[in-house]
PDB file of C-alpha atoms and ligand atoms in Angstrom:
ATOM      1  CA  MET O   1      43.856  -0.922  -6.481  1.00 54.00           C
ATOM      2  CA  SER O   2      41.638   1.417  -4.505  1.00 61.00           C
ATOM      3  CA  VAL O   3      38.310   0.406  -3.013  1.00 70.00           C
ATOM      4  CA  ARG O   4      35.397   2.198  -4.681  1.00 72.00           C
ATOM      5  CA  LEU O   5      32.400   2.793  -2.400  1.00 82.00           C
ATOM      6  CA  ARG O   6      30.083   5.584  -1.320  1.00 79.00           C
ATOM      7  CA  LEU O   7      29.818   5.342   2.456  1.00 82.00           C
ATOM      8  CA  GLN O   8      26.838   6.910   4.218  1.00 81.00           C
ATOM      9  CA  PRO O   9      26.840   7.310   8.055  1.00 81.00           C
ATOM     10  CA  GLU O  10      25.107   3.918   8.593  1.00 85.00           C
ATOM     11  CA  ALA O  11      27.804   2.252   6.583  1.00 86.00           C
ATOM     12  CA  ILE O  12      30.540   3.575   8.820  1.00 84.00           C
ATOM     13  CA  GLY O  13      29.163   1.698  11.886  1.00 85.00           C
ATOM     14  CA  THR O  14      29.453   2.067  15.646  1.00 83.00           C
ATOM     15  CA  GLY O  15      29.912  -0.398  18.536  1.00 86.00           C
ATOM     16  CA  MET O  16      29.947  -3.949  17.226  1.00 85.00           C
ATOM     17  CA  THR O  17      30.052  -2.709  13.632  1.00 83.00           C
ATOM     18  CA  SER O  18      32.848  -0.112  14.244  1.00 87.00           C
ATOM     19  CA  GLN O  19      36.117   0.169  12.399  1.00 90.00           C
ATOM     20  CA  ARG O  20      37.894  -1.407  15.309  1.00 93.00           C
ATOM     21  CA  VAL O  21      35.645  -4.568  15.186  1.00 94.00           C
ATOM     22  CA  ARG O  22      36.292  -4.744  11.360  1.00 95.00           C
ATOM     23  CA  ASP O  23      40.024  -4.392  11.781  1.00 96.00           C
ATOM     24  CA  ARG O  24      39.871  -7.383  14.214  1.00 97.00           C
ATOM     25  CA  LEU O  25      38.191  -9.480  11.470  1.00 98.00           C
ATOM     26  CA  VAL O  26      40.871  -8.411   8.974  1.00 98.00           C
ATOM     27  CA  GLN O  27      43.615  -9.386  11.429  1.00 98.00           C
ATOM     28  CA  ARG O  28      41.975 -12.820  11.899  1.00 98.00           C
ATOM     29  CA  LEU O  29      41.797 -13.380   8.123  1.00 98.00           C
ATOM     30  CA  ARG O  30      45.443 -12.400   7.847  1.00 98.00           C
ATOM     31  CA  ASP O  31      46.341 -14.882  10.695  1.00 98.00           C
ATOM     32  CA  GLU O  32      44.397 -17.548   8.771  1.00 97.00           C
ATOM     33  CA  GLY O  33      46.459 -17.062   5.561  1.00 97.00           C
ATOM     34  CA  ILE O  34      44.759 -14.352   3.527  1.00 98.00           C
ATOM     35  CA  ALA O  35      47.685 -12.342   2.249  1.00 97.00           C
ATOM     36  CA  ASP O  36      46.319 -10.160  -0.597  1.00 98.00           C
ATOM     37  CA  GLU O  37      46.142  -6.598   0.772  1.00 98.00           C
ATOM     38  CA  ARG O  38      43.595  -5.612  -1.903  1.00 98.00           C
ATOM     39  CA  VAL O  39      41.235  -8.277  -0.582  1.00 98.00           C
ATOM     40  CA  LEU O  40      41.868  -7.395   3.077  1.00 98.00           C
ATOM     41  CA  ASN O  41      41.240  -3.713   2.248  1.00 97.00           C
ATOM     42  CA  ALA O  42      37.942  -4.530   0.529  1.00 97.00           C
ATOM     43  CA  ILE O  43      36.822  -6.603   3.511  1.00 97.00           C
ATOM     44  CA  ARG O  44      37.789  -3.721   5.840  1.00 96.00           C
ATOM     45  CA  THR O  45      35.838  -1.242   3.749  1.00 95.00           C
ATOM     46  CA  VAL O  46      32.636  -3.006   2.598  1.00 97.00           C
ATOM     47  CA  PRO O  47      30.081  -2.733   5.456  1.00 96.00           C
ATOM     48  CA  ARG O  48      29.057  -6.410   5.924  1.00 97.00           C
ATOM     49  CA  HIS O  49      26.555  -5.417   8.614  1.00 97.00           C
ATOM     50  CA  LEU O  50      24.353  -3.839   5.932  1.00 97.00           C
ATOM     51  CA  PHE O  51      24.191  -7.179   4.089  1.00 98.00           C
ATOM     52  CA  VAL O  52      22.410  -8.974   6.949  1.00 97.00           C
ATOM     53  CA  ASP O  53      19.214  -8.407   8.924  1.00 96.00           C
ATOM     54  CA  GLU O  54      19.522  -5.649  11.512  1.00 94.00           C
ATOM     55  CA  ALA O  55      19.041  -8.266  14.245  1.00 95.00           C
ATOM     56  CA  LEU O  56      22.278  -9.952  13.180  1.00 97.00           C
ATOM     57  CA  ALA O  57      24.297  -6.780  12.527  1.00 95.00           C
ATOM     58  CA  THR O  58      26.253  -7.151  15.782  1.00 95.00           C
ATOM     59  CA  ARG O  59      27.549 -10.560  14.512  1.00 97.00           C
ATOM     60  CA  ALA O  60      28.440  -9.302  11.012  1.00 97.00           C
ATOM     61  CA  TYR O  61      32.220  -9.046  11.678  1.00 97.00           C
ATOM     62  CA  GLU O  62      32.517 -12.561  13.150  1.00 97.00           C
ATOM     63  CA  ASP O  63      34.152 -15.034  10.716  1.00 97.00           C
ATOM     64  CA  THR O  64      31.003 -16.995  10.211  1.00 97.00           C
ATOM     65  CA  ALA O  65      28.229 -17.569   7.698  1.00 97.00           C
ATOM     66  CA  LEU O  66      24.893 -16.006   8.763  1.00 98.00           C
ATOM     67  CA  PRO O  67      21.271 -16.665   7.671  1.00 98.00           C
ATOM     68  CA  ILE O  68      19.819 -14.282   5.158  1.00 98.00           C
ATOM     69  CA  GLY O  69      16.303 -15.834   4.888  1.00 97.00           C
ATOM     70  CA  HIS O  70      14.820 -18.253   2.360  1.00 97.00           C
ATOM     71  CA  GLY O  71      17.153 -20.970   3.813  1.00 96.00           C
ATOM     72  CA  GLN O  72      20.217 -19.194   2.385  1.00 97.00           C
ATOM     73  CA  THR O  73      23.356 -17.787   4.026  1.00 97.00           C
ATOM     74  CA  ILE O  74      25.862 -14.945   3.539  1.00 98.00           C
ATOM     75  CA  SER O  75      29.206 -16.765   3.151  1.00 97.00           C
ATOM     76  CA  GLN O  76      31.817 -16.756   5.887  1.00 97.00           C
ATOM     77  CA  PRO O  77      34.294 -13.862   5.383  1.00 98.00           C
ATOM     78  CA  TRP O  78      37.243 -16.238   5.143  1.00 98.00           C
ATOM     79  CA  VAL O  79      35.606 -18.084   2.218  1.00 97.00           C
ATOM     80  CA  VAL O  80      34.781 -14.808   0.484  1.00 98.00           C
ATOM     81  CA  ALA O  81      38.341 -13.633   0.929  1.00 98.00           C
ATOM     82  CA  ARG O  82      39.804 -16.957  -0.315  1.00 97.00           C
ATOM     83  CA  MET O  83      37.570 -16.983  -3.358  1.00 98.00           C
ATOM     84  CA  THR O  84      38.352 -13.388  -4.149  1.00 98.00           C
ATOM     85  CA  GLU O  85      42.069 -13.973  -3.828  1.00 97.00           C
ATOM     86  CA  ALA O  86      41.810 -16.941  -6.246  1.00 97.00           C
ATOM     87  CA  LEU O  87      39.748 -14.873  -8.613  1.00 97.00           C
ATOM     88  CA  LEU O  88      42.307 -12.023  -8.692  1.00 97.00           C
ATOM     89  CA  SER O  89      44.994 -14.512  -9.764  1.00 94.00           C
ATOM     90  CA  ALA O  90      43.530 -14.091 -13.316  1.00 95.00           C
ATOM     91  CA  SER O  91      43.823 -10.277 -13.189  1.00 96.00           C
ATOM     92  CA  PRO O  92      40.250 -10.101 -14.323  1.00 96.00           C
ATOM     93  CA  GLY O  93      38.192  -7.213 -15.684  1.00 97.00           C
ATOM     94  CA  LYS O  94      34.761  -8.663 -16.258  1.00 98.00           C
ATOM     95  CA  VAL O  95      33.431 -11.217 -13.725  1.00 98.00           C
ATOM     96  CA  LEU O  96      30.247 -13.268 -13.250  1.00 98.00           C
ATOM     97  CA  GLU O  97      28.919 -14.459  -9.917  1.00 98.00           C
ATOM     98  CA  ILE O  98      26.314 -17.148  -9.627  1.00 98.00           C
ATOM     99  CA  GLY O  99      24.283 -16.844  -6.355  1.00 98.00           C
ATOM    100  CA  THR O 100      23.957 -13.173  -5.454  1.00 98.00           C
ATOM    101  CA  GLY O 101      22.337 -13.930  -2.050  1.00 98.00           C
ATOM    102  CA  SER O 102      22.890 -10.966   0.190  1.00 98.00           C
ATOM    103  CA  GLY O 103      25.027  -9.279  -2.484  1.00 98.00           C
ATOM    104  CA  TYR O 104      28.138  -9.174  -0.202  1.00 98.00           C
ATOM    105  CA  GLN O 105      30.533 -11.128  -2.415  1.00 98.00           C
ATOM    106  CA  ALA O 106      29.434  -9.079  -5.440  1.00 98.00           C
ATOM    107  CA  ALA O 107      30.027  -5.848  -3.495  1.00 98.00           C
ATOM    108  CA  ILE O 108      33.560  -7.009  -2.547  1.00 98.00           C
ATOM    109  CA  LEU O 109      34.329  -7.645  -6.175  1.00 98.00           C
ATOM    110  CA  ALA O 110      32.834  -4.261  -7.285  1.00 98.00           C
ATOM    111  CA  ALA O 111      34.792  -2.465  -4.599  1.00 97.00           C
ATOM    112  CA  LEU O 112      37.920  -3.947  -6.131  1.00 97.00           C
ATOM    113  CA  GLY O 113      37.023  -2.107  -9.370  1.00 97.00           C
ATOM    114  CA  LEU O 114      35.858  -5.209 -11.291  1.00 98.00           C
ATOM    115  CA  GLU O 115      32.909  -5.130 -13.692  1.00 98.00           C
ATOM    116  CA  VAL O 116      30.550  -7.374 -11.864  1.00 98.00           C
ATOM    117  CA  HIS O 117      27.595  -9.411 -13.203  1.00 98.00           C
ATOM    118  CA  THR O 118      25.609 -11.473 -10.744  1.00 98.00           C
ATOM    119  CA  VAL O 119      22.706 -13.917 -11.078  1.00 98.00           C
ATOM    120  CA  GLU O 120      20.231 -14.979  -8.385  1.00 98.00           C
ATOM    121  CA  ARG O 121      17.297 -17.439  -8.616  1.00 98.00           C
ATOM    122  CA  ILE O 122      15.322 -16.064  -5.637  1.00 98.00           C
ATOM    123  CA  GLY O 123      13.620 -12.819  -6.636  1.00 98.00           C
ATOM    124  CA  GLU O 124      13.157 -11.481  -3.104  1.00 98.00           C
ATOM    125  CA  LEU O 125      16.830 -11.856  -2.228  1.00 98.00           C
ATOM    126  CA  LEU O 126      17.839 -10.119  -5.454  1.00 98.00           C
ATOM    127  CA  ARG O 127      15.499  -7.160  -4.793  1.00 98.00           C
ATOM    128  CA  VAL O 128      17.056  -6.602  -1.392  1.00 98.00           C
ATOM    129  CA  ALA O 129      20.591  -7.025  -2.768  1.00 98.00           C
ATOM    130  CA  ARG O 130      19.886  -4.460  -5.514  1.00 98.00           C
ATOM    131  CA  LYS O 131      18.806  -1.931  -2.867  1.00 98.00           C
ATOM    132  CA  ARG O 132      22.085  -2.422  -1.034  1.00 98.00           C
ATOM    133  CA  PHE O 133      24.080  -1.960  -4.284  1.00 98.00           C
ATOM    134  CA  ARG O 134      22.211   1.281  -5.011  1.00 97.00           C
ATOM    135  CA  SER O 135      22.681   2.756  -1.561  1.00 95.00           C
ATOM    136  CA  LEU O 136      26.421   1.982  -1.613  1.00 95.00           C
ATOM    137  CA  GLY O 137      26.766   3.484  -5.071  1.00 95.00           C
ATOM    138  CA  LEU O 138      27.929   0.182  -6.520  1.00 96.00           C
ATOM    139  CA  ASN O 139      27.434  -0.346 -10.269  1.00 96.00           C
ATOM    140  CA  ILE O 140      26.657  -4.047 -10.456  1.00 98.00           C
ATOM    141  CA  ARG O 141      24.628  -5.759 -13.251  1.00 98.00           C
ATOM    142  CA  SER O 142      22.244  -8.352 -11.949  1.00 98.00           C
ATOM    143  CA  LYS O 143      19.704 -10.784 -13.314  1.00 98.00           C
ATOM    144  CA  HIS O 144      16.912 -12.893 -11.850  1.00 98.00           C
ATOM    145  CA  ASP O 145      17.444 -16.272 -13.425  1.00 98.00           C
ATOM    146  CA  ASP O 146      18.658 -19.806 -12.982  1.00 97.00           C
ATOM    147  CA  GLY O 147      22.418 -19.128 -12.920  1.00 97.00           C
ATOM    148  CA  ARG O 148      23.317 -22.629 -14.210  1.00 96.00           C
ATOM    149  CA  ILE O 149      22.937 -21.198 -17.750  1.00 96.00           C
ATOM    150  CA  GLY O 150      25.347 -18.393 -16.859  1.00 97.00           C
ATOM    151  CA  TRP O 151      24.865 -15.106 -18.710  1.00 98.00           C
ATOM    152  CA  PRO O 152      25.799 -15.914 -22.292  1.00 96.00           C
ATOM    153  CA  GLU O 153      24.875 -12.548 -23.871  1.00 97.00           C
ATOM    154  CA  ASN O 154      27.416 -10.811 -21.633  1.00 97.00           C
ATOM    155  CA  GLY O 155      30.261 -13.387 -21.777  1.00 94.00           C
ATOM    156  CA  PRO O 156      33.003 -14.285 -22.095  1.00 98.00           C
ATOM    157  CA  PHE O 157      34.082 -13.475 -18.533  1.00 98.00           C
ATOM    158  CA  ASP O 158      37.619 -13.360 -17.173  1.00 98.00           C
ATOM    159  CA  ALA O 159      36.436 -14.984 -13.956  1.00 98.00           C
ATOM    160  CA  ILE O 160      33.287 -16.842 -12.869  1.00 98.00           C
ATOM    161  CA  ILE O 161      32.593 -17.442  -9.199  1.00 98.00           C
ATOM    162  CA  VAL O 162      29.850 -19.895  -8.110  1.00 98.00           C
ATOM    163  CA  THR O 163      28.679 -19.373  -4.532  1.00 97.00           C
ATOM    164  CA  ALA O 164      26.440 -22.446  -4.291  1.00 97.00           C
ATOM    165  CA  ALA O 165      27.459 -26.116  -4.318  1.00 96.00           C
ATOM    166  CA  ALA O 166      26.830 -28.622  -7.121  1.00 95.00           C
ATOM    167  CA  PRO O 167      27.828 -32.278  -7.440  1.00 95.00           C
ATOM    168  CA  ALA O 168      29.586 -31.503 -10.739  1.00 93.00           C
ATOM    169  CA  LEU O 169      30.761 -28.502 -12.735  1.00 90.00           C
ATOM    170  CA  VAL O 170      28.235 -26.831 -14.892  1.00 86.00           C
ATOM    171  CA  ASP O 171      29.412 -27.017 -18.536  1.00 88.00           C
ATOM    172  CA  ALA O 172      27.688 -23.811 -19.661  1.00 93.00           C
ATOM    173  CA  LEU O 173      29.914 -21.788 -17.260  1.00 96.00           C
ATOM    174  CA  GLY O 174      33.208 -23.190 -18.547  1.00 95.00           C
ATOM    175  CA  GLU O 175      32.054 -22.202 -22.057  1.00 96.00           C
ATOM    176  CA  GLN O 176      31.491 -18.589 -20.997  1.00 97.00           C
ATOM    177  CA  LEU O 177      35.027 -18.259 -19.627  1.00 97.00           C
ATOM    178  CA  ALA O 178      37.710 -16.376 -21.585  1.00 98.00           C
ATOM    179  CA  THR O 179      40.981 -18.076 -22.428  1.00 97.00           C
ATOM    180  CA  GLY O 180      43.260 -17.518 -19.412  1.00 97.00           C
ATOM    181  CA  GLY O 181      40.209 -17.023 -17.190  1.00 97.00           C
ATOM    182  CA  VAL O 182      39.372 -18.804 -13.931  1.00 98.00           C
ATOM    183  CA  LEU O 183      36.235 -20.576 -12.656  1.00 98.00           C
ATOM    184  CA  ILE O 184      35.907 -20.966  -8.874  1.00 98.00           C
ATOM    185  CA  ALA O 185      33.214 -23.290  -7.623  1.00 97.00           C
ATOM    186  CA  PRO O 186      32.432 -25.571  -4.694  1.00 97.00           C
ATOM    187  CA  VAL O 187      31.995 -29.051  -6.081  1.00 97.00           C
ATOM    188  CA  GLY O 188      30.680 -32.011  -4.114  1.00 97.00           C
ATOM    189  CA  GLY O 189      27.774 -33.353  -1.937  1.00 94.00           C
ATOM    190  CA  ALA O 190      25.503 -31.508   0.500  1.00 90.00           C
ATOM    191  CA  SER O 191      27.555 -31.771   3.665  1.00 93.00           C
ATOM    192  CA  SER O 192      30.967 -30.576   2.300  1.00 95.00           C
ATOM    193  CA  GLN O 193      32.582 -29.682  -0.989  1.00 97.00           C
ATOM    194  CA  SER O 194      35.994 -29.066  -2.520  1.00 97.00           C
ATOM    195  CA  LEU O 195      36.601 -25.478  -3.606  1.00 97.00           C
ATOM    196  CA  MET O 196      37.826 -25.956  -7.157  1.00 97.00           C
ATOM    197  CA  LEU O 197      39.885 -23.411  -9.147  1.00 97.00           C
ATOM    198  CA  LEU O 198      39.882 -24.088 -12.880  1.00 97.00           C
ATOM    199  CA  HIS O 199      42.109 -22.294 -15.358  1.00 97.00           C
ATOM    200  CA  LYS O 200      40.951 -22.151 -18.959  1.00 97.00           C
ATOM    201  CA  GLN O 201      43.794 -23.149 -21.288  1.00 97.00           C
ATOM    202  CA  ALA O 202      44.403 -21.962 -24.857  1.00 96.00           C
ATOM    203  CA  ASP O 203      43.089 -25.275 -26.188  1.00 96.00           C
ATOM    204  CA  GLY O 204      39.808 -24.731 -24.277  1.00 94.00           C
ATOM    205  CA  SER O 205      40.474 -27.391 -21.584  1.00 95.00           C
ATOM    206  CA  LEU O 206      40.279 -26.611 -17.880  1.00 95.00           C
ATOM    207  CA  ARG O 207      43.252 -27.186 -15.565  1.00 96.00           C
ATOM    208  CA  GLN O 208      41.983 -28.028 -12.059  1.00 96.00           C
ATOM    209  CA  GLN O 209      43.323 -27.148  -8.637  1.00 97.00           C
ATOM    210  CA  ASP O 210      41.677 -28.097  -5.316  1.00 97.00           C
ATOM    211  CA  LEU O 211      41.784 -25.212  -2.814  1.00 96.00           C
ATOM    212  CA  GLY O 212      40.377 -27.236   0.079  1.00 95.00           C
ATOM    213  CA  ALA O 213      37.130 -28.132   1.865  1.00 95.00           C
ATOM    214  CA  VAL O 214      34.241 -25.626   2.114  1.00 95.00           C
ATOM    215  CA  VAL O 215      30.517 -25.845   2.936  1.00 94.00           C
ATOM    216  CA  PHE O 216      27.942 -24.028   0.692  1.00 95.00           C
ATOM    217  CA  VAL O 217      24.182 -24.167   0.304  1.00 95.00           C
ATOM    218  CA  PRO O 218      23.138 -26.122  -2.830  1.00 96.00           C
ATOM    219  CA  LEU O 219      22.922 -24.780  -6.397  1.00 97.00           C
ATOM    220  CA  LEU O 220      19.205 -25.434  -7.233  1.00 96.00           C
ATOM    221  CA  SER O 221      17.446 -25.440 -10.552  1.00 96.00           C
ATOM    222  CA  GLY O 222      14.722 -23.052 -11.690  1.00 96.00           C
ATOM    223  CA  MET O 223      13.820 -19.629 -10.281  1.00 96.00           C
ATOM    224  CA  ILE O 224      11.268 -18.430  -7.661  1.00 96.00           C
ATOM    225  CA  ASP O 225       9.801 -15.020  -6.785  1.00 95.00           C
TER     226      ASP O 225
HETATM  227  N1  SAH N 301      27.339 -14.840  -2.681  1.00 65.65           N
HETATM  228  C1  SAH N 301      26.321 -14.849  -1.606  1.00 65.65           C
HETATM  229  C2  SAH N 301      26.166 -16.226  -1.013  1.00 65.65           C
HETATM  230  C3  SAH N 301      24.710 -16.590  -1.075  1.00 65.65           C
HETATM  231  S1  SAH N 301      24.317 -18.301  -0.741  1.00 65.65           S
HETATM  232  C4  SAH N 301      26.536 -13.723  -0.652  1.00 65.65           C
HETATM  233  O1  SAH N 301      27.616 -13.077  -0.710  1.00 65.65           O
HETATM  234  O2  SAH N 301      25.684 -13.497   0.223  1.00 65.65           O
HETATM  235  C5  SAH N 301      24.049 -18.910  -2.341  1.00 65.65           C
HETATM  236  C6  SAH N 301      22.994 -18.237  -3.151  1.00 65.65           C
HETATM  237  O3  SAH N 301      22.976 -18.904  -4.418  1.00 65.65           O
HETATM  238  C7  SAH N 301      21.598 -18.265  -2.556  1.00 65.65           C
HETATM  239  O4  SAH N 301      21.095 -16.927  -2.581  1.00 65.65           O
HETATM  240  C8  SAH N 301      20.821 -19.086  -3.562  1.00 65.65           C
HETATM  241  O5  SAH N 301      19.461 -18.709  -3.779  1.00 65.65           O
HETATM  242  C9  SAH N 301      21.638 -18.901  -4.838  1.00 65.65           C
HETATM  243  N2  SAH N 301      21.443 -19.957  -5.865  1.00 65.65           N
HETATM  244  C10 SAH N 301      21.290 -21.309  -5.702  1.00 65.65           C
HETATM  245  N3  SAH N 301      21.144 -21.886  -6.890  1.00 65.65           N
HETATM  246  C11 SAH N 301      21.124 -20.935  -7.803  1.00 65.65           C
HETATM  247  C12 SAH N 301      21.016 -20.917  -9.269  1.00 65.65           C
HETATM  248  N4  SAH N 301      20.814 -22.072  -9.974  1.00 65.65           N
HETATM  249  N5  SAH N 301      21.088 -19.728  -9.899  1.00 65.65           N
HETATM  250  C13 SAH N 301      21.253 -18.610  -9.235  1.00 65.65           C
HETATM  251  N6  SAH N 301      21.417 -18.535  -7.862  1.00 65.65           N
HETATM  252  C14 SAH N 301      21.311 -19.691  -7.151  1.00 65.65           C
END
């Protein structure tokens, strides 16, 4: 699976955003158990420094979450890699992300050749993310909405990834999942959650697997400009 991206000079990076620095992050993810070469290749190729404020660009290839404004964060690369690996287990075509944020996770999925739909409740974050998609030549469908209702007109999806935490699974999302599809979502309280992987069975039920502890910002209701 090749990585599909249009890379302008600023996306190539220099110094703390150089290929050498990115390769170091990829090696670290490998050491920490990420084994899928497609995922590692996407992380190596997608310029994470263009998904954060310029002032934070030098920290973009550290394995850490970073602030993106409005009290939100771009997820830690290890978490993005782990969720992407889990998602690929369903060999998906069409995927839905809830919580566009910076747009980085969506860009990783699009770079893997998937048909990506993403929903964000904060209008300003979505506007900035859309600019990034355009400048990287990524064809990603996005919507400003409360993602807890999913995107029913475009379902069913082969995979749904929720990048904000909720105390319980959102029923509407399970309903928009195709048979054989997977739903990946952090479930739990504010301080820490379990990353849940749910497989949709032929009878419509969801088989659960716990992938371990993660920390996400909360899934909130309603939308804001
Ligand atoms: N996937 C993002 C992570 C962003 S953090 C990235 O790669 O950068 C989680 C995001 O989920 C925030 O931008 C937050 O505004 C958004 N969010 C929270 N609740 C939401 C909801 N109900 N619908 C859509 N987006 C939501």
